Every structure is written in structure tokens, then in C-alpha cells.
PDB file of C-alpha atoms in Angstrom:
ATOM      1  CA  THR O   1      -0.876   6.406  14.051  1.00 59.00           C
ATOM      2  CA  GLY O   2       0.139   9.852  15.253  1.00 72.00           C
ATOM      3  CA  LEU O   3       0.044   8.547  18.808  1.00 77.00           C
ATOM      4  CA  ALA O   4       2.089   5.516  17.756  1.00 73.00           C
ATOM      5  CA  HIS O   5       4.758   7.789  16.302  1.00 73.00           C
ATOM      6  CA  GLU O   6       4.787   9.854  19.506  1.00 83.00           C
ATOM      7  CA  MET O   7       5.320   6.678  21.520  1.00 79.00           C
ATOM      8  CA  LEU O   8       8.228   5.715  19.269  1.00 78.00           C
ATOM      9  CA  GLN O   9       9.799   9.138  19.778  1.00 81.00           C
ATOM     10  CA  GLU O  10       9.266   8.879  23.547  1.00 86.00           C
ATOM     11  CA  MET O  11      10.997   5.484  23.589  1.00 82.00           C
ATOM     12  CA  ARG O  12      13.967   6.996  21.830  1.00 80.00           C
ATOM     13  CA  ALA O  13      14.008   9.981  24.211  1.00 88.00           C
ATOM     14  CA  LEU O  14      14.211   7.499  27.084  1.00 89.00           C
ATOM     15  CA  ASP O  15      17.086   5.762  25.299  1.00 87.00           C
ATOM     16  CA  VAL O  16      14.977   2.643  24.735  1.00 84.00           C
ATOM     17  CA  ARG O  17      15.775   1.032  21.412  1.00 83.00           C
ATOM     18  CA  PRO O  18      12.604  -0.204  19.684  1.00 84.00           C
ATOM     19  CA  ASP O  19      12.827  -3.881  18.802  1.00 85.00           C
ATOM     20  CA  GLN O  20      11.103  -5.964  16.167  1.00 83.00           C
ATOM     21  CA  ILE O  21       8.008  -6.453  18.355  1.00 84.00           C
ATOM     22  CA  SER O  22       7.698  -2.676  18.855  1.00 86.00           C
ATOM     23  CA  TYR O  23       7.877  -2.068  15.128  1.00 86.00           C
ATOM     24  CA  ILE O  24       5.465  -4.880  14.302  1.00 86.00           C
ATOM     25  CA  GLY O  25       2.958  -3.232  16.636  1.00 87.00           C
ATOM     26  CA  LEU O  26       3.453   0.147  14.972  1.00 88.00           C
ATOM     27  CA  LEU O  27       3.314  -1.326  11.486  1.00 88.00           C
ATOM     28  CA  THR O  28       0.223  -3.378  12.259  1.00 88.00           C
ATOM     29  CA  SER O  29      -1.492  -0.295  13.668  1.00 88.00           C
ATOM     30  CA  ALA O  30      -0.718   1.653  10.491  1.00 89.00           C
ATOM     31  CA  SER O  31      -1.800  -1.289   8.336  1.00 88.00           C
ATOM     32  CA  ASN O  32      -5.110  -1.690  10.179  1.00 88.00           C
ATOM     33  CA  ALA O  33      -5.737   2.037   9.700  1.00 89.00           C
ATOM     34  CA  ARG O  34      -4.798   1.588   6.013  1.00 89.00           C
ATOM     35  CA  ASN O  35      -2.298   4.389   6.453  1.00 91.00           C
ATOM     36  CA  LEU O  36       0.316   3.435   3.889  1.00 92.00           C
ATOM     37  CA  ALA O  37       2.406   6.576   4.421  1.00 92.00           C
ATOM     38  CA  ALA O  38       2.730   5.813   8.144  1.00 91.00           C
ATOM     39  CA  ALA O  39       3.478   2.142   7.474  1.00 91.00           C
ATOM     40  CA  GLU O  40       6.224   3.087   5.028  1.00 92.00           C
ATOM     41  CA  ALA O  41       7.651   5.626   7.504  1.00 90.00           C
ATOM     42  CA  PHE O  42       7.724   3.028  10.312  1.00 89.00           C
ATOM     43  CA  LEU O  43       9.354   0.526   7.949  1.00 90.00           C
ATOM     44  CA  ALA O  44      12.053   3.062   7.066  1.00 90.00           C
ATOM     45  CA  GLU O  45      12.721   3.637  10.777  1.00 88.00           C
ATOM     46  CA  ALA O  46      12.820  -0.113  11.457  1.00 89.00           C
ATOM     47  CA  LYS O  47      15.319  -0.596   8.648  1.00 86.00           C
ATOM     48  CA  ALA O  48      17.400   2.287   9.973  1.00 85.00           C
ATOM     49  CA  ASP O  49      17.454   0.462  13.322  1.00 85.00           C
ATOM     50  CA  GLY O  50      18.818  -2.626  11.560  1.00 82.00           C
ATOM     51  CA  LEU O  51      15.588  -4.593  11.479  1.00 79.00           C
ATOM     52  CA  GLY O  52      14.320  -6.054   8.239  1.00 69.00           C
ATOM     53  CA  LYS O  53      12.903  -9.486   8.745  1.00 70.00           C
ATOM     54  CA  ALA O  54       9.793 -10.621   6.929  1.00 66.00           C
ATOM     55  CA  ALA O  55       7.670  -9.791   9.957  1.00 72.00           C
ATOM     56  CA  ILE O  56       8.610  -6.140   9.510  1.00 83.00           C
ATOM     57  CA  TYR O  57       7.680  -6.100   5.814  1.00 86.00           C
ATOM     58  CA  ALA O  58       4.462  -8.126   5.994  1.00 83.00           C
ATOM     59  CA  PRO O  59       2.287  -5.362   7.532  1.00 86.00           C
ATOM     60  CA  VAL O  60       3.455  -2.854   4.901  1.00 89.00           C
ATOM     61  CA  ILE O  61       2.740  -5.334   2.108  1.00 89.00           C
ATOM     62  CA  SER O  62      -0.652  -5.999   3.684  1.00 86.00           C
ATOM     63  CA  CYS O  63      -1.407  -2.297   4.092  1.00 89.00           C
ATOM     64  CA  ALA O  64      -0.695  -1.602   0.422  1.00 91.00           C
ATOM     65  CA  ALA O  65      -2.739  -4.648  -0.533  1.00 86.00           C
ATOM     66  CA  LYS O  66      -5.702  -3.591   1.643  1.00 84.00           C
ATOM     67  CA  SER O  67      -5.529  -0.169   0.032  1.00 84.00           C
ATOM     68  CA  GLY O  68      -5.816  -1.805  -3.385  1.00 84.00           C
ATOM     69  CA  ASN O  69      -2.342  -0.697  -4.402  1.00 89.00           C
ATOM     70  CA  VAL O  70      -0.981  -3.902  -5.899  1.00 92.00           C
ATOM     71  CA  ALA O  71       2.072  -2.211  -7.425  1.00 93.00           C
ATOM     72  CA  ILE O  72       3.212  -0.797  -4.071  1.00 94.00           C
ATOM     73  CA  ALA O  73       2.547  -4.122  -2.312  1.00 92.00           C
ATOM     74  CA  GLU O  74       4.656  -5.875  -4.925  1.00 93.00           C
ATOM     75  CA  LYS O  75       7.398  -3.237  -4.616  1.00 94.00           C
ATOM     76  CA  TRP O  76       7.702  -3.926  -0.876  1.00 91.00           C
ATOM     77  CA  PHE O  77       7.528  -7.680  -1.394  1.00 92.00           C
ATOM     78  CA  LEU O  78      10.364  -7.553  -3.924  1.00 92.00           C
ATOM     79  CA  GLU O  79      12.413  -5.265  -1.679  1.00 89.00           C
ATOM     80  CA  ALA O  80      11.966  -7.698   1.202  1.00 87.00           C
ATOM     81  CA  GLU O  81      13.206 -10.514  -1.026  1.00 86.00           C
ATOM     82  CA  LYS O  82      16.167  -8.416  -2.174  1.00 85.00           C
ATOM     83  CA  PHE O  83      16.940  -7.519   1.433  1.00 79.00           C
ATOM     84  CA  GLY O  84      17.064 -11.217   2.201  1.00 79.00           C
ATOM     85  CA  ALA O  85      14.012 -11.295   4.434  1.00 77.00           C
ATOM     86  CA  GLU O  86      12.545 -14.756   4.776  1.00 78.00           C
ATOM     87  CA  LEU O  87       9.014 -14.232   3.544  1.00 85.00           C
ATOM     88  CA  ASP O  88       6.411 -16.485   5.085  1.00 88.00           C
ATOM     89  CA  ILE O  89       2.927 -17.454   3.959  1.00 92.00           C
ATOM     90  CA  ASN O  90       1.537 -14.225   5.471  1.00 88.00           C
ATOM     91  CA  ALA O  91       3.512 -12.094   3.030  1.00 88.00           C
ATOM     92  CA  PHE O  92       2.442 -14.289   0.112  1.00 93.00           C
ATOM     93  CA  ASN O  93      -1.150 -14.167   1.348  1.00 93.00           C
ATOM     94  CA  ALA O  94      -1.029 -10.370   1.311  1.00 89.00           C
ATOM     95  CA  MET O  95      -0.016 -10.458  -2.348  1.00 93.00           C
ATOM     96  CA  ILE O  96      -2.605 -13.104  -3.233  1.00 95.00           C
ATOM     97  CA  ALA O  97      -5.308 -11.092  -1.454  1.00 92.00           C
ATOM     98  CA  ALA O  98      -4.228  -7.896  -3.213  1.00 90.00           C
ATOM     99  CA  VAL O  99      -4.620  -9.343  -6.678  1.00 93.00           C
ATOM    100  CA  ALA O 100      -7.736 -11.287  -5.652  1.00 93.00           C
ATOM    101  CA  ARG O 101      -9.438  -8.026  -4.631  1.00 89.00           C
ATOM    102  CA  VAL O 102      -9.240  -6.870  -8.224  1.00 88.00           C
ATOM    103  CA  GLY O 103     -10.246 -10.281  -9.577  1.00 90.00           C
ATOM    104  CA  ASN O 104      -6.880 -11.145 -11.096  1.00 94.00           C
ATOM    105  CA  LEU O 105      -7.005 -14.925 -10.766  1.00 97.00           C
ATOM    106  CA  ALA O 106      -3.950 -15.494 -12.970  1.00 97.00           C
ATOM    107  CA  ALA O 107      -1.808 -13.243 -10.751  1.00 96.00           C
ATOM    108  CA  ALA O 108      -3.179 -14.942  -7.613  1.00 97.00           C
ATOM    109  CA  GLN O 109      -2.176 -18.297  -9.075  1.00 98.00           C
ATOM    110  CA  ARG O 110       1.314 -16.991  -9.882  1.00 97.00           C
ATOM    111  CA  TRP O 111       1.740 -15.805  -6.274  1.00 97.00           C
ATOM    112  CA  LEU O 112       0.507 -19.187  -5.040  1.00 98.00           C
ATOM    113  CA  GLN O 113       3.128 -20.874  -7.207  1.00 98.00           C
ATOM    114  CA  ARG O 114       5.842 -18.574  -5.849  1.00 96.00           C
ATOM    115  CA  ALA O 115       4.755 -19.373  -2.290  1.00 96.00           C
ATOM    116  CA  ARG O 116       4.972 -23.091  -2.989  1.00 97.00           C
ATOM    117  CA  GLU O 117       8.377 -22.670  -4.644  1.00 95.00           C
ATOM    118  CA  ALA O 118       9.531 -20.874  -1.470  1.00 93.00           C
ATOM    119  CA  GLY O 119       8.415 -23.875   0.564  1.00 95.00           C
ATOM    120  CA  GLU O 120       5.352 -22.177   2.022  1.00 96.00           C
ATOM    121  CA  GLU O 121       2.168 -24.187   2.428  1.00 96.00           C
ATOM    122  CA  PRO O 122      -1.115 -22.484   1.538  1.00 97.00           C
ATOM    123  CA  ASP O 123      -3.392 -21.929   4.516  1.00 97.00           C
ATOM    124  CA  LEU O 124      -7.047 -21.041   4.947  1.00 97.00           C
ATOM    125  CA  ILE O 125      -6.404 -17.388   4.105  1.00 96.00           C
ATOM    126  CA  THR O 126      -4.648 -18.417   0.892  1.00 97.00           C
ATOM    127  CA  TYR O 127      -7.541 -20.568  -0.243  1.00 97.00           C
ATOM    128  CA  THR O 128     -10.165 -18.004   0.722  1.00 96.00           C
ATOM    129  CA  SER O 129      -8.398 -15.395  -1.420  1.00 96.00           C
ATOM    130  CA  LEU O 130      -8.015 -17.803  -4.344  1.00 97.00           C
ATOM    131  CA  ILE O 131     -11.698 -18.740  -4.174  1.00 97.00           C
ATOM    132  CA  SER O 132     -12.593 -15.038  -4.057  1.00 96.00           C
ATOM    133  CA  ALA O 133     -10.430 -14.297  -7.115  1.00 96.00           C
ATOM    134  CA  ALA O 134     -12.026 -17.194  -8.993  1.00 97.00           C
ATOM    135  CA  ALA O 135     -15.511 -15.994  -8.041  1.00 96.00           C
ATOM    136  CA  LYS O 136     -14.759 -12.465  -9.232  1.00 95.00           C
ATOM    137  CA  LYS O 137     -13.505 -13.958 -12.489  1.00 94.00           C
ATOM    138  CA  ARG O 138     -16.685 -16.114 -12.611  1.00 96.00           C
ATOM    139  CA  ASP O 139     -14.521 -19.212 -12.851  1.00 97.00           C
ATOM    140  CA  LEU O 140     -16.632 -21.744 -10.980  1.00 96.00           C
ATOM    141  CA  LYS O 141     -14.314 -24.649 -11.833  1.00 97.00           C
ATOM    142  CA  ALA O 142     -11.293 -22.903 -10.310  1.00 97.00           C
ATOM    143  CA  ALA O 143     -13.280 -21.895  -7.202  1.00 97.00           C
ATOM    144  CA  GLN O 144     -14.460 -25.468  -6.742  1.00 97.00           C
ATOM    145  CA  ALA O 145     -10.966 -26.854  -7.301  1.00 97.00           C
ATOM    146  CA  TYR O 146      -9.500 -24.567  -4.605  1.00 97.00           C
ATOM    147  CA  MET O 147     -12.370 -25.452  -2.271  1.00 96.00           C
ATOM    148  CA  ARG O 148     -11.691 -29.176  -2.770  1.00 96.00           C
ATOM    149  CA  GLU O 149      -7.951 -28.696  -2.284  1.00 96.00           C
ATOM    150  CA  ALA O 150      -8.517 -26.787   0.959  1.00 96.00           C
ATOM    151  CA  ILE O 151     -10.896 -29.435   2.275  1.00 95.00           C
ATOM    152  CA  GLU O 152      -8.442 -32.210   1.347  1.00 95.00           C
ATOM    153  CA  LYS O 153      -5.834 -30.420   3.479  1.00 95.00           C
ATOM    154  CA  GLY O 154      -8.253 -30.272   6.392  1.00 95.00           C
ATOM    155  CA  LEU O 155      -9.072 -26.592   5.953  1.00 94.00           C
ATOM    156  CA  GLN O 156     -12.671 -25.392   5.926  1.00 79.00           C
ATOM    157  CA  PRO O 157     -13.139 -22.186   3.887  1.00 58.00           C
TER     158      PRO O 157
END
């Protein structure tokens, strides 16, 4: 991510304004490296450049989630909501995956409910995370119910 930051600085030196796609690339790179500090720094720069759509927040939420830091993932999710970003199923999936990693089925179900209330349809990633949370909780009935629901929607976990 050091190289990514250098590229961002070089763009600015050339008077090229980074756009949403540029920042998504930088944020995704930081997220894949699980470098939360870099992801947060790129997000701050994106916001300073007037960008703040859900696509900008999702990699930071995902990075925190992948790092097992549910509280930080939730902080960024809530900030995105407050900022007025339209959060899509990817942002909800990041939260569901974060709580699923620690086996918190009840929290995963709450995030699923919030996604549905926001008009987002669960996808294969959603169901895979829910099944994982249920398995970690040793709740076979819940895992089977989510498997059936996914299959009924034409998804194959």
C-alpha cells in the first residue's frame, strides 16, 4: 500500500484528481492486504476529495471485518449511513461476515434484517456467512434453514 500511496501523490503532483474508481482501487488494495490504517487513510483522502458513496466505504468496512475488528467495521458502516451513502448488499455482507467470523449468529441475523429493511436482497455471500455463523454456533437448524432459503432463491452455497 506504500506504492499505492505514492501513486496517489504522483497523480496529485500531475494535477490529476483521483476519482471514485481510483480510490476504490486503493481501498481494495489496502483491504486485501488487511491494512486497516491505510484503508482509513485512503478513505479520509477520498472524503476530503468530496467522495463518499457506499463503494468508497465498503472496502474499509470489509478490511475491518477481515481483521476481526467488528467494532471498527460497525463504526465505518454507521458513518457511511450518517453521511448518506447508499449502502448496498456488499456493505451489509461485510458486517454479516464480520460477526459470523466470531460465531455471533444473532448479530448476523440482525444485519440480515437491516439489509432487508434497506431493500437489499441477500446473495450467495450473505447466505454463506449466515451458514458459517450458524455452524460456529452449532445451530444445525439455522444452518439448514439458510441453506434451504438460498436454494429456493436459486443460489447454491
